[in-house]
mmCIF file of C-alpha atoms in Angstrom:
data_model
loop_
_atom_site.group_PDB
_atom_site.id
_atom_site.type_symbol
_atom_site.label_atom_id
_atom_site.label_comp_id
_atom_site.label_asym_id
_atom_site.label_seq_id
_atom_site.Cartn_x
_atom_site.Cartn_y
_atom_site.Cartn_z
ATOM 1 C CA UNK A 21 22.429 -9.062 47.052
ATOM 2 C CA UNK A 22 23.280 -5.165 48.122
ATOM 3 C CA UNK A 23 26.662 -5.445 50.127
ATOM 4 C CA UNK A 24 26.516 -2.785 52.998
ATOM 5 C CA UNK A 25 29.394 -1.656 55.069
ATOM 6 C CA UNK A 26 28.011 -0.002 58.293
ATOM 7 C CA UNK A 27 30.216 2.975 60.277
ATOM 8 C CA UNK A 28 29.701 4.167 63.493
ATOM 9 C CA UNK A 29 31.365 5.895 66.172
ATOM 10 C CA UNK A 30 29.529 5.031 69.312
ATOM 11 C CA UNK A 31 26.111 3.248 70.817
ATOM 12 C CA UNK A 32 25.077 2.187 67.532
ATOM 13 C CA UNK A 33 20.862 2.883 67.854
ATOM 14 C CA UNK A 34 20.384 3.367 64.417
ATOM 15 C CA UNK A 35 22.590 -0.048 63.658
ATOM 16 C CA UNK A 36 20.645 -1.720 65.691
ATOM 17 C CA UNK A 37 17.003 -0.601 63.320
ATOM 18 C CA UNK A 38 19.231 -1.835 60.371
ATOM 19 C CA UNK A 39 20.214 -5.147 62.292
ATOM 20 C CA UNK A 40 16.595 -5.741 63.489
ATOM 21 C CA UNK A 41 15.457 -4.734 59.759
ATOM 22 C CA UNK A 42 17.683 -7.172 58.151
ATOM 23 C CA UNK A 43 16.555 -10.111 60.775
ATOM 24 C CA UNK A 44 12.594 -9.256 59.481
ATOM 25 C CA UNK A 45 14.108 -8.979 55.631
ATOM 26 C CA UNK A 46 12.879 -5.717 55.063
ATOM 27 C CA UNK A 47 16.586 -4.368 53.619
ATOM 28 C CA UNK A 48 15.414 -4.780 50.373
ATOM 29 C CA UNK A 49 17.944 -7.621 49.637
ATOM 30 C CA UNK A 50 20.690 -5.877 51.485
ATOM 31 C CA UNK A 51 22.969 -7.641 53.616
ATOM 32 C CA UNK A 52 25.272 -5.944 56.433
ATOM 33 C CA UNK A 53 28.552 -7.663 55.551
ATOM 34 C CA UNK A 54 30.501 -5.587 57.884
ATOM 35 C CA UNK A 55 30.484 -2.671 60.612
ATOM 36 C CA UNK A 56 33.541 -0.194 61.127
ATOM 37 C CA UNK A 57 34.300 2.069 64.182
ATOM 38 C CA UNK A 58 37.005 4.496 64.575
ATOM 39 C CA UNK A 59 36.653 3.706 68.585
ATOM 40 C CA UNK A 60 37.382 0.299 70.215
ATOM 41 C CA UNK A 61 34.654 1.304 73.012
ATOM 42 C CA UNK A 62 31.536 1.596 70.521
ATOM 43 C CA UNK A 63 28.977 -0.159 71.738
ATOM 44 C CA UNK A 64 27.634 -0.752 68.442
ATOM 45 C CA UNK A 65 30.244 -3.197 67.815
ATOM 46 C CA UNK A 66 28.955 -5.700 70.349
ATOM 47 C CA UNK A 67 25.587 -5.014 69.035
ATOM 48 C CA UNK A 68 27.317 -5.967 65.561
ATOM 49 C CA UNK A 69 29.137 -8.992 67.891
ATOM 50 C CA UNK A 70 25.895 -10.173 68.403
ATOM 51 C CA UNK A 71 24.057 -10.428 65.311
ATOM 52 C CA UNK A 72 27.314 -11.943 64.062
ATOM 53 C CA UNK A 73 28.424 -9.477 61.862
ATOM 54 C CA UNK A 74 31.977 -8.972 61.308
ATOM 55 C CA UNK A 75 33.348 -5.924 63.181
ATOM 56 C CA UNK A 76 36.689 -3.660 63.218
ATOM 57 C CA UNK A 77 37.859 -0.678 65.127
ATOM 58 C CA UNK A 78 40.311 1.602 63.236
ATOM 59 C CA UNK A 79 41.704 4.267 65.540
ATOM 60 C CA UNK A 80 42.169 7.748 63.867
ATOM 61 C CA UNK A 81 44.290 8.249 66.615
ATOM 62 C CA UNK A 82 46.416 6.181 65.469
ATOM 63 C CA UNK A 83 47.210 8.401 62.012
ATOM 64 C CA UNK A 84 48.866 12.084 62.431
ATOM 65 C CA UNK A 85 46.457 13.079 59.552
ATOM 66 C CA UNK A 86 43.092 12.786 58.435
ATOM 67 C CA UNK A 87 44.191 11.726 54.997
ATOM 68 C CA UNK A 88 45.848 8.744 56.347
ATOM 69 C CA UNK A 89 43.057 7.675 58.264
ATOM 70 C CA UNK A 90 40.443 8.350 55.806
ATOM 71 C CA UNK A 91 42.577 6.225 52.972
ATOM 72 C CA UNK A 92 43.322 3.012 55.825
ATOM 73 C CA UNK A 93 39.477 3.211 56.460
ATOM 74 C CA UNK A 94 38.862 3.090 52.630
ATOM 75 C CA UNK A 95 41.050 0.253 52.202
ATOM 76 C CA UNK A 96 39.510 -1.554 55.099
ATOM 77 C CA UNK A 97 36.118 -0.919 53.838
ATOM 78 C CA UNK A 98 36.852 -1.980 50.373
ATOM 79 C CA UNK A 99 37.871 -4.910 51.074
ATOM 80 C CA UNK A 100 34.016 -6.376 51.756
ATOM 81 C CA UNK A 101 33.152 -4.600 48.433
ATOM 82 C CA UNK A 102 30.010 -3.161 49.584
ATOM 83 C CA UNK A 103 27.635 -1.533 47.035
ATOM 84 C CA UNK A 104 26.261 0.622 49.757
ATOM 85 C CA UNK A 105 28.204 2.735 53.039
ATOM 86 C CA UNK A 106 26.235 3.794 55.760
ATOM 87 C CA UNK A 107 26.922 6.102 58.262
ATOM 88 C CA UNK A 108 25.227 5.804 61.232
ATOM 89 C CA UNK A 109 26.420 7.651 64.188
ATOM 90 C CA UNK A 110 30.283 7.739 62.308
ATOM 91 C CA UNK A 111 31.427 10.950 64.199
ATOM 92 C CA UNK A 112 34.126 11.872 61.881
ATOM 93 C CA UNK A 113 34.238 14.802 59.030
ATOM 94 C CA UNK A 114 35.193 12.899 56.005
ATOM 95 C CA UNK A 115 38.066 14.082 53.634
ATOM 96 C CA UNK A 116 37.145 14.917 50.415
ATOM 97 C CA UNK A 117 39.484 11.989 48.522
ATOM 98 C CA UNK A 118 37.164 9.475 50.734
ATOM 99 C CA UNK A 119 33.645 11.356 49.378
ATOM 100 C CA UNK A 120 34.291 11.078 46.134
ATOM 101 C CA UNK A 121 35.761 7.555 46.378
ATOM 102 C CA UNK A 122 32.298 6.666 47.692
ATOM 103 C CA UNK A 123 30.106 9.110 45.642
ATOM 104 C CA UNK A 124 26.787 8.301 45.000
ATOM 105 C CA UNK A 125 27.472 4.734 47.543
ATOM 106 C CA UNK A 126 27.244 6.810 50.542
ATOM 107 C CA UNK A 127 24.256 7.896 53.383
ATOM 108 C CA UNK A 128 24.106 9.364 55.908
ATOM 109 C CA UNK A 129 21.170 10.133 58.668
ATOM 110 C CA UNK A 130 21.197 13.780 60.028
ATOM 111 C CA UNK A 131 18.835 14.835 63.312
ATOM 112 C CA UNK A 132 17.349 17.533 61.405
ATOM 113 C CA UNK A 133 15.530 18.798 58.146
ATOM 114 C CA UNK A 134 17.923 19.454 56.034
ATOM 115 C CA UNK A 135 19.125 22.077 54.329
ATOM 116 C CA UNK A 136 17.873 23.529 57.642
ATOM 117 C CA UNK A 137 20.399 22.972 60.973
ATOM 118 C CA UNK A 138 23.663 21.134 59.209
ATOM 119 C CA UNK A 139 26.526 20.051 61.597
ATOM 120 C CA UNK A 140 25.847 19.520 65.396
ATOM 121 C CA UNK A 141 23.284 21.240 67.886
ATOM 122 C CA UNK A 142 20.449 20.885 65.792
ATOM 123 C CA UNK A 143 17.510 20.350 68.242
ATOM 124 C CA UNK A 144 18.594 23.662 70.207
ATOM 125 C CA UNK A 145 19.196 25.597 67.019
ATOM 126 C CA UNK A 146 15.043 24.233 66.209
ATOM 127 C CA UNK A 147 14.239 25.308 69.576
ATOM 128 C CA UNK A 148 15.716 28.497 69.819
ATOM 129 C CA UNK A 149 14.482 29.417 66.463
ATOM 130 C CA UNK A 150 11.094 28.672 67.158
ATOM 131 C CA UNK A 151 10.396 26.309 64.569
ATOM 132 C CA UNK A 152 7.128 23.848 65.109
ATOM 133 C CA UNK A 153 8.021 21.029 63.590
ATOM 134 C CA UNK A 154 11.623 19.239 63.519
ATOM 135 C CA UNK A 155 12.856 15.742 62.152
ATOM 136 C CA UNK A 156 15.292 13.321 60.409
ATOM 137 C CA UNK A 157 16.961 13.370 56.864
ATOM 138 C CA UNK A 158 18.428 10.677 55.413
ATOM 139 C CA UNK A 159 21.011 11.992 52.160
ATOM 140 C CA UNK A 160 23.841 11.129 50.548
ATOM 141 C CA UNK A 161 27.191 12.294 51.598
ATOM 142 C CA UNK A 162 29.051 14.857 49.685
ATOM 143 C CA UNK A 163 32.337 16.620 49.890
ATOM 144 C CA UNK A 164 30.014 19.556 51.870
ATOM 145 C CA UNK A 165 28.940 17.973 55.290
ATOM 146 C CA UNK A 166 24.875 17.453 55.403
ATOM 147 C CA UNK A 167 24.471 19.297 52.043
ATOM 148 C CA UNK A 168 24.022 16.197 49.851
ATOM 149 C CA UNK A 169 20.965 14.956 47.778
ATOM 150 C CA UNK A 170 18.346 14.067 49.878
ATOM 151 C CA UNK A 171 16.420 10.562 50.223
ATOM 152 C CA UNK A 172 13.932 10.730 52.595
ATOM 153 C CA UNK A 173 12.582 13.268 55.757
ATOM 154 C CA UNK A 174 10.876 12.193 58.636
ATOM 155 C CA UNK A 175 9.010 14.839 60.260
ATOM 156 C CA UNK A 176 7.826 15.208 64.272
ATOM 157 C CA UNK A 177 5.912 18.440 65.721
ATOM 158 C CA UNK A 178 7.968 20.645 68.420
ATOM 159 C CA UNK A 179 6.234 20.349 71.290
ATOM 160 C CA UNK A 180 5.262 23.437 73.868
ATOM 161 C CA UNK A 181 7.415 21.608 76.431
ATOM 162 C CA UNK A 182 10.018 20.670 74.300
ATOM 163 C CA UNK A 183 13.881 20.896 75.808
ATOM 164 C CA UNK A 184 16.786 19.950 73.280
ATOM 165 C CA UNK A 185 17.002 16.669 75.043
ATOM 166 C CA UNK A 186 13.377 15.551 74.875
ATOM 167 C CA UNK A 187 13.315 16.517 71.134
ATOM 168 C CA UNK A 188 16.626 14.715 70.483
ATOM 169 C CA UNK A 189 14.902 11.534 71.815
ATOM 170 C CA UNK A 190 11.822 11.974 69.835
ATOM 171 C CA UNK A 191 13.841 12.806 66.518
ATOM 172 C CA UNK A 192 16.133 9.496 67.932
ATOM 173 C CA UNK A 193 12.712 7.580 67.669
ATOM 174 C CA UNK A 194 11.440 8.129 63.964
ATOM 175 C CA UNK A 195 15.367 7.889 63.114
ATOM 176 C CA UNK A 196 15.352 4.169 63.641
ATOM 177 C CA UNK A 197 12.096 4.172 61.656
ATOM 178 C CA UNK A 198 13.298 6.202 58.889
ATOM 179 C CA UNK A 199 17.194 5.221 58.345
ATOM 180 C CA UNK A 200 15.947 1.158 57.446
ATOM 181 C CA UNK A 201 13.355 2.395 54.832
ATOM 182 C CA UNK A 202 15.550 4.640 53.316
ATOM 183 C CA UNK A 203 18.086 2.083 52.728
ATOM 184 C CA UNK A 204 15.601 -0.533 52.041
ATOM 185 C CA UNK A 205 14.667 1.876 49.020
ATOM 186 C CA UNK A 206 18.366 1.837 47.880
ATOM 187 C CA UNK A 207 18.904 -1.802 47.975
ATOM 188 C CA UNK A 208 15.606 -1.972 45.920
ATOM 189 C CA UNK A 209 17.077 0.029 43.101
ATOM 190 C CA UNK A 210 20.108 -2.313 43.770
ATOM 191 C CA UNK A 211 18.612 -5.556 42.722
ATOM 192 C CA UNK A 212 18.095 -5.863 39.451
#
């Protein structure tokens, strides 16, 4: 079994896609052993509780320094002895020490076809550039934001009438298929 800890900050729709895949036994031997959020009001915590997955809340606001929060979060994650840490809408820039601690064991999903458009506002940036396709990327997390090795990508066409909002909604739909697929691939590689 590949032990998975998922980090969230908000609604948790990608988390729900992972939970659904786990319930269908489609995570390649992966098991979500905990969900941790930096926001107590994150609906994703409720999603995890509904699936009987242990949850924790650790507010970044309780720490004066980013390094202190990351050290506390690292300790919380380590307590679950994870084989894989999945960032599912975890809206924090992680410190180099945190990233190094989980190197090769931490993945993220980003709403663009990396290396295009790291960071924020990816949908508006794709439209402004006149791109004909857009999508999502699952990648390993490295010290440079949104620059880690790519695991999987999924593409959609940019439609003539797309706005940043409609493009975001369509990309979000493909994320819900892409992320469980990528996690399953990693878990299957971890299974002897």
